[in-house]
Coordinates of C-alpha atoms and ligand atoms in Angstrom, one line a residue:
M1 CA 143.8 142.4 74.7
K2 CA 144.0 140.8 78.3
V3 CA 141.0 138.8 79.0
L4 CA 139.8 137.2 82.4
V5 CA 137.3 134.5 82.1
I6 CA 135.4 133.4 85.4
G7 CA 134.2 129.9 86.0
S8 CA 135.4 126.5 86.1
G9 CA 133.5 124.1 84.0
G10 CA 133.5 122.8 80.5
R11 CA 131.6 125.8 79.4
E12 CA 134.3 128.0 80.5
H13 CA 137.1 125.7 79.0
A14 CA 135.2 126.2 75.8
L15 CA 135.0 129.8 76.3
V16 CA 138.8 129.8 77.0
W17 CA 139.8 127.6 74.1
K18 CA 137.7 129.9 71.8
I19 CA 138.7 133.3 73.1
A20 CA 142.5 132.2 73.1
Q21 CA 142.1 131.8 69.3
S22 CA 140.8 135.3 69.0
A23 CA 142.9 137.8 66.8
H24 CA 142.1 140.1 69.5
A25 CA 143.5 138.2 72.6
S26 CA 147.1 138.6 74.1
K27 CA 146.7 137.3 77.3
V28 CA 143.8 135.0 79.1
W29 CA 143.5 134.2 83.0
C30 CA 140.6 131.8 83.9
A31 CA 139.6 132.3 87.7
P32 CA 139.6 129.8 88.9
G33 CA 139.8 127.4 85.9
N34 CA 140.6 123.7 85.7
A35 CA 143.4 121.3 84.6
G36 CA 142.4 121.8 80.8
T37 CA 142.2 126.1 81.0
A38 CA 145.7 125.9 82.1
L39 CA 146.7 123.9 79.0
E40 CA 145.7 126.3 76.3
T41 CA 147.7 128.6 74.9
V42 CA 147.0 132.1 73.4
A43 CA 147.3 131.6 69.2
K44 CA 148.5 135.5 68.7
T45 CA 151.0 135.6 71.2
G46 CA 152.1 131.6 72.3
I47 CA 151.5 132.5 75.9
Q48 CA 149.9 129.8 78.1
V49 CA 146.5 130.5 79.8
E50 CA 146.8 131.1 83.4
N51 CA 144.4 129.9 86.1
V52 CA 143.8 132.5 88.9
P53 CA 143.2 130.7 92.1
L54 CA 139.8 132.8 93.0
G55 CA 136.6 131.2 93.2
A56 CA 133.9 132.5 90.6
E57 CA 131.7 134.0 93.8
D58 CA 134.9 135.8 95.2
L59 CA 133.7 139.1 94.1
K60 CA 136.1 141.1 96.2
G61 CA 139.0 138.8 95.2
L62 CA 138.1 139.4 91.8
L63 CA 138.0 142.9 91.9
N64 CA 141.5 143.3 93.5
F65 CA 142.7 141.2 90.9
A66 CA 141.2 143.1 88.1
G67 CA 142.8 146.0 89.8
E68 CA 146.1 144.9 89.6
H69 CA 146.1 143.0 86.2
K70 CA 143.8 145.4 84.2
P71 CA 142.1 142.9 82.0
D72 CA 140.5 144.5 79.0
L73 CA 137.7 142.5 79.0
T74 CA 136.0 140.0 81.7
V75 CA 133.7 137.2 80.5
V76 CA 131.2 135.6 83.0
G77 CA 130.9 132.1 82.3
S78 CA 128.6 131.0 85.4
E79 CA 125.4 132.0 86.8
N80 CA 126.2 132.5 90.5
P81 CA 128.4 135.4 90.1
L82 CA 125.9 136.9 87.9
A83 CA 123.1 136.6 90.4
L84 CA 125.7 138.1 93.0
G85 CA 126.1 141.5 90.9
I86 CA 129.6 141.0 89.4
V87 CA 128.6 142.7 86.4
D88 CA 127.5 145.9 88.3
R89 CA 130.5 145.7 90.6
F90 CA 133.1 145.4 87.7
Q91 CA 131.4 148.1 85.9
N92 CA 131.0 150.5 89.0
A93 CA 134.9 150.2 89.3
G94 CA 135.4 151.0 85.6
F95 CA 136.0 147.5 84.0
R96 CA 134.7 146.3 80.9
I97 CA 132.9 142.9 81.6
W98 CA 130.5 140.9 79.5
G99 CA 127.2 139.3 81.0
P100 CA 124.1 140.6 82.2
T101 CA 123.4 142.9 85.3
Q102 CA 122.1 141.8 88.6
K103 CA 118.8 143.1 87.9
A104 CA 118.6 141.5 84.0
A105 CA 120.3 138.1 85.7
Q106 CA 117.1 137.7 87.6
F107 CA 115.6 135.8 84.5
E108 CA 117.5 133.1 86.0
S109 CA 118.1 134.0 89.7
S110 CA 114.3 134.2 90.4
K111 CA 111.9 131.4 88.4
V112 CA 109.2 133.7 90.0
F113 CA 110.2 136.8 88.4
S114 CA 110.7 134.9 85.0
Q115 CA 107.0 133.4 85.2
E116 CA 105.3 136.7 85.8
F117 CA 107.6 138.4 83.3
M118 CA 106.5 135.8 80.8
K119 CA 102.9 136.2 82.1
R120 CA 103.1 139.9 81.4
H121 CA 104.4 139.7 77.8
G122 CA 102.3 136.8 76.5
I123 CA 105.3 134.4 76.3
P124 CA 104.2 130.7 75.8
T125 CA 105.1 129.0 78.9
A126 CA 103.6 126.0 81.3
K127 CA 100.5 127.0 83.3
A128 CA 102.0 128.3 86.6
A129 CA 101.8 129.7 90.2
S130 CA 104.0 130.7 92.8
F131 CA 103.6 129.9 96.7
S132 CA 105.4 130.6 99.8
E133 CA 102.6 128.9 101.7
P134 CA 102.4 124.9 101.4
E135 CA 98.9 125.0 101.6
A136 CA 98.0 126.9 98.9
A137 CA 100.8 125.1 96.8
R138 CA 99.1 121.9 97.8
A139 CA 95.8 123.2 96.4
F140 CA 97.1 124.1 93.2
A141 CA 99.3 120.6 92.8
R142 CA 95.9 119.0 93.1
E143 CA 94.5 121.2 90.3
L144 CA 97.2 119.7 88.1
E145 CA 96.3 116.3 89.7
G146 CA 100.1 116.0 90.9
R147 CA 101.3 116.1 87.4
C148 CA 103.6 119.1 87.8
I149 CA 107.1 120.4 88.4
V150 CA 108.1 122.0 91.8
K151 CA 111.0 124.4 91.4
A152 CA 113.0 126.4 94.3
D153 CA 112.6 130.2 93.1
G154 CA 116.4 131.0 93.4
L155 CA 119.5 129.2 92.1
A156 CA 120.2 125.9 93.3
F157 CA 123.2 124.8 91.3
G158 CA 120.5 123.1 88.8
K159 CA 119.3 120.8 91.2
G160 CA 116.0 122.7 92.9
V161 CA 113.7 121.1 90.2
L162 CA 111.4 118.3 91.3
I163 CA 109.5 116.3 88.9
C164 CA 106.5 114.9 90.2
Q165 CA 103.8 112.5 89.0
S166 CA 101.2 112.2 91.6
V167 CA 99.8 114.3 94.3
E168 CA 101.3 112.2 96.7
D169 CA 105.0 113.4 95.1
A170 CA 104.0 116.7 94.9
D171 CA 103.1 117.2 98.8
R172 CA 106.3 115.5 99.4
S173 CA 108.4 118.2 97.0
I174 CA 106.3 121.0 98.4
K175 CA 107.4 120.1 102.1
S176 CA 111.0 119.6 101.0
I177 CA 111.8 122.6 99.6
L178 CA 109.3 124.9 101.6
K179 CA 109.6 123.2 105.1
E180 CA 112.7 121.4 105.0
K181 CA 114.7 123.9 103.3
A182 CA 116.1 121.2 101.1
F183 CA 117.8 124.1 98.9
G184 CA 118.3 126.5 101.5
E185 CA 116.9 130.0 101.0
A186 CA 116.6 129.5 97.6
G187 CA 113.4 127.6 98.4
N188 CA 112.0 130.4 100.3
R189 CA 109.4 130.5 97.4
I190 CA 108.6 127.8 94.8
L191 CA 107.0 127.9 91.4
I192 CA 104.9 125.1 90.8
Q193 CA 104.2 124.3 86.7
E194 CA 102.1 121.8 84.9
L195 CA 104.3 119.1 83.6
L196 CA 104.8 119.5 80.0
V197 CA 105.7 116.6 77.4
G198 CA 107.4 116.9 74.2
R199 CA 110.9 117.5 73.3
E200 CA 113.4 119.6 74.9
V201 CA 115.5 122.0 72.9
S202 CA 118.0 124.5 73.9
L203 CA 117.7 128.3 72.5
H204 CA 120.6 130.8 72.9
A205 CA 120.3 134.2 71.7
I206 CA 123.0 137.2 72.3
C207 CA 121.9 140.3 73.5
D208 CA 123.1 143.7 73.1
G209 CA 120.3 145.7 75.1
K210 CA 118.4 146.7 71.8
S211 CA 118.8 143.4 69.8
Y212 CA 119.5 140.0 69.5
Q213 CA 120.8 137.3 67.2
L214 CA 119.4 133.5 67.9
F215 CA 121.9 130.9 67.4
P216 CA 120.4 127.8 65.7
T217 CA 119.3 125.2 68.4
S218 CA 121.0 122.6 70.3
Q219 CA 120.1 119.7 72.6
D220 CA 121.1 119.0 76.1
H221 CA 120.6 115.4 77.6
K222 CA 119.6 116.6 81.1
R223 CA 118.8 112.6 82.9
A224 CA 121.9 110.9 84.1
L225 CA 121.3 107.3 82.2
D226 CA 120.5 106.4 78.9
G227 CA 116.9 106.6 77.6
D228 CA 116.3 109.9 79.7
Q229 CA 116.6 107.6 83.0
G230 CA 117.9 108.6 86.3
L231 CA 118.2 111.8 88.1
N232 CA 118.4 115.4 86.4
T233 CA 121.7 116.6 86.0
G234 CA 123.6 119.5 84.8
G235 CA 123.8 118.1 81.5
M236 CA 125.4 115.0 80.2
G237 CA 125.8 115.7 76.6
A238 CA 124.8 117.6 73.6
Y239 CA 124.8 118.2 70.0
F240 CA 124.4 120.8 67.3
P241 CA 122.6 121.9 65.4
T242 CA 119.0 119.7 66.2
P243 CA 117.8 118.7 62.7
F244 CA 114.2 119.3 64.0
F245 CA 113.8 123.0 65.4
V246 CA 115.1 124.8 62.4
A247 CA 114.2 127.9 60.0
E248 CA 110.3 128.3 60.2
A249 CA 110.5 127.0 63.7
L250 CA 113.0 129.4 64.7
E251 CA 111.2 132.3 63.3
Q252 CA 108.2 131.5 65.3
A253 CA 110.2 131.2 68.3
R254 CA 111.4 134.7 67.3
Q255 CA 108.0 136.1 66.9
E256 CA 106.7 134.1 70.0
I257 CA 109.4 134.2 72.7
L258 CA 112.3 136.7 71.8
D259 CA 110.7 139.7 70.4
P260 CA 108.0 139.9 73.3
W261 CA 111.1 139.0 75.6
L262 CA 113.2 142.1 74.2
A263 CA 110.1 144.3 74.4
G264 CA 109.3 143.5 77.6
C265 CA 112.4 144.3 78.8
Q266 CA 112.7 147.6 77.1
A267 CA 109.2 148.2 78.5
E268 CA 110.4 147.6 82.1
G269 CA 114.0 149.1 81.9
I270 CA 116.0 145.7 81.8
D271 CA 119.1 146.4 79.7
Y272 CA 120.1 142.8 78.7
H273 CA 123.8 142.4 77.5
G274 CA 124.8 138.8 77.2
I275 CA 123.2 135.5 76.5
L276 CA 119.5 134.5 77.1
Y277 CA 119.2 130.9 77.0
P278 CA 115.2 129.7 77.1
G279 CA 114.9 126.0 77.7
L280 CA 112.1 125.2 75.6
M281 CA 109.8 122.3 75.3
L282 CA 108.3 121.3 72.0
T283 CA 105.1 120.5 72.6
E284 CA 102.0 119.3 70.7
D285 CA 100.8 123.0 71.1
G286 CA 104.3 124.6 69.9
P287 CA 107.3 125.7 71.8
K288 CA 106.7 126.7 75.5
V289 CA 109.7 128.2 77.8
L290 CA 110.3 126.0 80.6
E291 CA 113.0 128.5 82.2
F292 CA 115.3 131.3 81.1
N293 CA 118.9 131.2 81.9
S294 CA 121.1 134.1 82.0
R295 CA 124.6 132.7 80.5
F296 CA 125.6 130.0 78.0
G297 CA 124.6 126.6 78.5
D298 CA 126.8 123.7 79.6
P299 CA 127.6 121.6 77.8
E300 CA 125.7 123.5 74.7
T301 CA 128.6 126.1 74.9
Q302 CA 131.2 123.3 74.1
V303 CA 129.0 122.1 71.0
Y304 CA 128.5 125.5 69.8
L305 CA 132.1 126.9 70.1
R306 CA 133.3 124.0 68.1
C307 CA 131.0 125.2 65.0
L308 CA 131.3 129.1 65.3
K309 CA 133.3 130.5 62.8
S310 CA 133.2 133.8 63.7
D311 CA 135.8 135.9 66.6
L312 CA 134.1 135.1 69.9
I313 CA 135.6 138.2 71.2
E314 CA 134.4 140.8 68.5
I315 CA 130.8 139.2 69.2
L316 CA 131.2 139.9 73.3
E317 CA 132.4 143.3 72.5
A318 CA 129.2 143.8 70.1
S319 CA 126.8 142.5 73.1
I320 CA 128.4 145.1 75.6
D321 CA 128.4 147.8 73.2
G322 CA 125.0 147.5 71.5
T323 CA 126.4 146.8 67.9
L324 CA 125.3 143.3 67.3
N325 CA 123.4 144.5 64.1
A326 CA 126.9 145.0 62.5
V327 CA 128.0 141.2 63.5
N328 CA 127.9 138.1 61.4
L329 CA 127.4 134.8 63.5
E330 CA 129.1 132.1 61.1
W331 CA 128.8 128.3 61.9
S332 CA 130.7 125.7 60.2
E333 CA 128.7 123.2 57.8
G334 CA 129.2 120.4 60.2
V335 CA 127.8 119.0 63.1
S336 CA 129.4 118.8 66.7
V337 CA 128.7 116.6 69.9
C338 CA 129.7 116.4 73.2
V339 CA 129.8 113.2 75.3
V340 CA 130.2 114.3 79.3
I341 CA 132.0 111.7 81.4
A342 CA 131.0 112.0 85.1
S343 CA 132.2 110.6 88.3
G344 CA 130.2 107.4 89.5
G345 CA 127.4 108.3 91.7
Y346 CA 126.9 111.8 90.0
P347 CA 124.3 113.8 90.5
G348 CA 124.5 112.5 93.9
S349 CA 127.7 111.9 96.0
Y350 CA 131.0 110.7 94.3
T351 CA 134.4 110.4 95.0
K352 CA 137.4 112.9 93.8
G353 CA 140.8 112.7 93.3
Q354 CA 140.7 109.8 90.9
R355 CA 143.6 109.6 88.1
I356 CA 142.4 110.2 84.8
T357 CA 144.3 108.3 81.7
G358 CA 144.1 108.4 78.1
L359 CA 143.2 112.3 77.8
E360 CA 146.4 113.1 75.4
T361 CA 145.4 110.0 73.1
A362 CA 142.0 110.9 72.9
D363 CA 142.7 114.9 72.0
D364 CA 145.0 113.7 69.4
L365 CA 142.3 112.0 67.4
S366 CA 141.5 114.0 64.3
G367 CA 138.1 116.3 64.8
V368 CA 138.3 116.0 68.7
K369 CA 138.6 118.4 71.4
V370 CA 138.1 117.1 75.0
F371 CA 137.1 120.0 77.2
H372 CA 137.8 119.6 80.9
A373 CA 135.3 120.6 83.6
G374 CA 135.7 118.7 87.2
T375 CA 139.7 118.1 86.7
R376 CA 142.7 119.4 88.6
S377 CA 146.5 119.3 87.9
S378 CA 148.3 116.9 90.5
K379 CA 151.7 116.7 88.9
P380 CA 152.4 114.7 86.8
D381 CA 148.5 113.7 86.8
I382 CA 145.2 115.2 86.1
I383 CA 142.9 113.7 88.6
T384 CA 138.9 114.2 89.1
S385 CA 137.7 117.0 91.2
G386 CA 134.0 117.4 90.4
G387 CA 130.7 115.5 89.1
R388 CA 131.0 116.3 85.4
V389 CA 134.6 115.6 84.6
L390 CA 135.1 116.1 81.0
G391 CA 133.1 116.8 77.7
V392 CA 134.3 115.0 74.9
T393 CA 133.8 116.9 71.8
A394 CA 133.7 115.7 68.2
D395 CA 133.0 117.2 64.9
G396 CA 132.0 115.5 61.6
N397 CA 130.4 116.1 58.6
S398 CA 127.1 114.2 59.7
L399 CA 125.6 113.7 63.5
E400 CA 126.6 109.8 62.8
A401 CA 130.4 110.6 62.1
A402 CA 130.7 113.0 64.7
L403 CA 129.2 110.5 67.4
K404 CA 131.2 107.7 66.1
T405 CA 134.6 109.7 66.5
A406 CA 133.1 111.3 70.0
Y407 CA 132.6 107.6 71.4
T408 CA 136.1 106.0 69.9
A409 CA 137.8 109.3 72.5
T410 CA 135.4 108.7 75.1
E411 CA 136.0 105.1 75.5
M412 CA 139.9 106.0 75.5
I413 CA 139.6 107.9 78.5
Q414 CA 139.4 106.2 82.1
F415 CA 139.2 106.5 85.8
E416 CA 138.0 105.0 88.8
G417 CA 134.2 105.1 88.6
A418 CA 133.6 107.1 85.2
F419 CA 130.2 106.8 83.4
Y420 CA 128.8 108.5 80.5
R421 CA 125.5 108.3 78.2
T422 CA 125.8 106.2 75.3
D423 CA 122.8 107.7 73.5
I424 CA 123.6 111.1 72.8
G425 CA 121.9 112.4 69.7
A426 CA 119.8 109.3 69.4
K427 CA 116.8 111.3 69.4
A428 CA 117.9 113.2 66.4
I429 CA 118.4 110.0 64.6
S430 CA 115.2 108.6 65.3
W431 CA 113.5 111.6 64.6
R432 CA 115.2 111.6 61.3
A433 CA 113.9 107.9 60.6
D434 CA 110.2 109.0 61.6
P435 CA 109.5 112.3 62.5
H436 CA 106.3 111.2 64.3
S437 CA 108.3 108.7 66.7
I438 CA 108.8 111.1 69.1
S439 CA 105.9 114.1 69.1
R440 CA 103.1 114.2 66.5
G441 CA 102.5 117.8 67.2
S442 CA 106.1 118.8 66.4
L443 CA 105.5 119.0 62.5
N444 CA 103.1 121.6 62.6
W445 CA 105.8 124.1 63.4
S446 CA 108.9 122.8 62.5
T447 CA 110.6 122.2 58.9
N448 CA 111.9 118.8 57.8
K449 CA 115.1 119.9 56.8
A450 CA 117.5 116.8 57.6
Ligands
AMP1 P1 114.9 124.1 84.9 O1 116.0 124.3 85.6 O2 113.8 125.0 85.0 O3 115.1 124.0 83.3 O4 114.5 122.5 84.9 C1 115.3 121.4 84.9 C2 114.7 120.5 83.7 O5 113.7 119.9 84.3 C3 114.3 120.9 82.5 O6 115.3 120.9 81.9 C4 113.4 120.0 82.0 O7 113.9 118.6 81.7 C5 112.6 119.7 83.4 N1 111.3 120.6 83.3 C6 111.3 121.6 83.8 N2 110.3 122.3 84.1 C7 109.5 121.5 83.5 C8 108.1 121.2 82.8 N3 107.2 122.2 83.0 N4 107.8 120.1 82.4 C9 108.5 119.1 81.9 N5 109.6 119.1 82.3 C10 110.2 120.3 82.9
LIG2 N1 122.5 123.0 80.0 C1 122.1 123.0 80.8 C2 122.2 124.2 81.6 O1 123.5 124.7 81.3 O2 121.6 124.9 82.7

């Protein structure tokens, strides 16, 4: 089977890596890919993965490529092409593609759509309202005493979310998005949510229109710096599985979030095939949805796929065909972690083109796989080309062991300005030592398995 993967980040490298191991893959392309995707080899045929110089949003170019090379399956990694309707376009042209349609992808491409959907179907979320006029928005922010999150409705490369602690903060954020258009058209409308307090976890469900299968939870680290300080980023590291949102809590998420979501989709004629990734805040009142994403998380994918034993192509095919009931998702017993190495200055401005050293030595360590994100080949070197540059993943029998290996590998890799968080997984370790240390309410609805 010939497979085309669309995207260029760490998530797409992980998808390419896992797909290349499938018993069904004979040829794999990645558009546009990165320096790491082009280093992978398809296990069955020994053919190297080929990067295709087409951007993930170049729908016309990608359709032409599909017309010429006839991939048997196209896998969409990132949200922007989904929001642009790549799945509809490929399907109309007769190509098999995995991911939600433009209508279904609205769960991520419009935060207002998602919030209204949750309200209609009784899905627990933050108190919220949407606005296109600043005055009404300011009044609502006052009701929340300024402790709120102001979100651009549309896609803004993960940046359109402003955290406010005061009425002044909220006024500034409302003005910046609605009037000054800090996020362009994505901010024609805003959503204001109450600020929820608790621990954040990532839920992933693979869906086939009629049913879904829930993955065990993982945890991302959104802020740039240790101790959850600094600006929000795309994600600075992850680990899988989390010790604190398991078994009974997952069952609760199933009943309160995923089941009403699926029933809502069916009632509203939304045929959802793909990943639904709800970002959850575990509050004292139980889990609440912060947002829905319509694709795999990044860097969650990197840790999920290190632990997924099943053949990914079989899962994606079942998601397209509506046959997920017949598929068994098998996970390894171990733990996997991912430490993201970023360019100095990220998520603000940063330089590109820095030469990276130590990659091979790190990758050669037992249990380590370095996924590339913002990298480019500049023969004979690999150089930086983005904010999040690499995701160093390691597996182990325990979180502590996996972290030790991951950080040993991370320290071997160097480039000018490189930085990473040193506290990935620390919340799980402190929670295990004292479950009350983080959130007292959490024990009411989670099982202490670890
Ligand atoms: P989103 O893109 O909506 O996931 O928001 C990005 C990040 O902002 C989330 O991962 C959370 O860390 C934070 N966030 C979003 N909404 C809320 C909320 N209502 N309360 C607290 N934090 C939030
Ligand atoms: N892990 C954050 C995201 O993928 O949006």
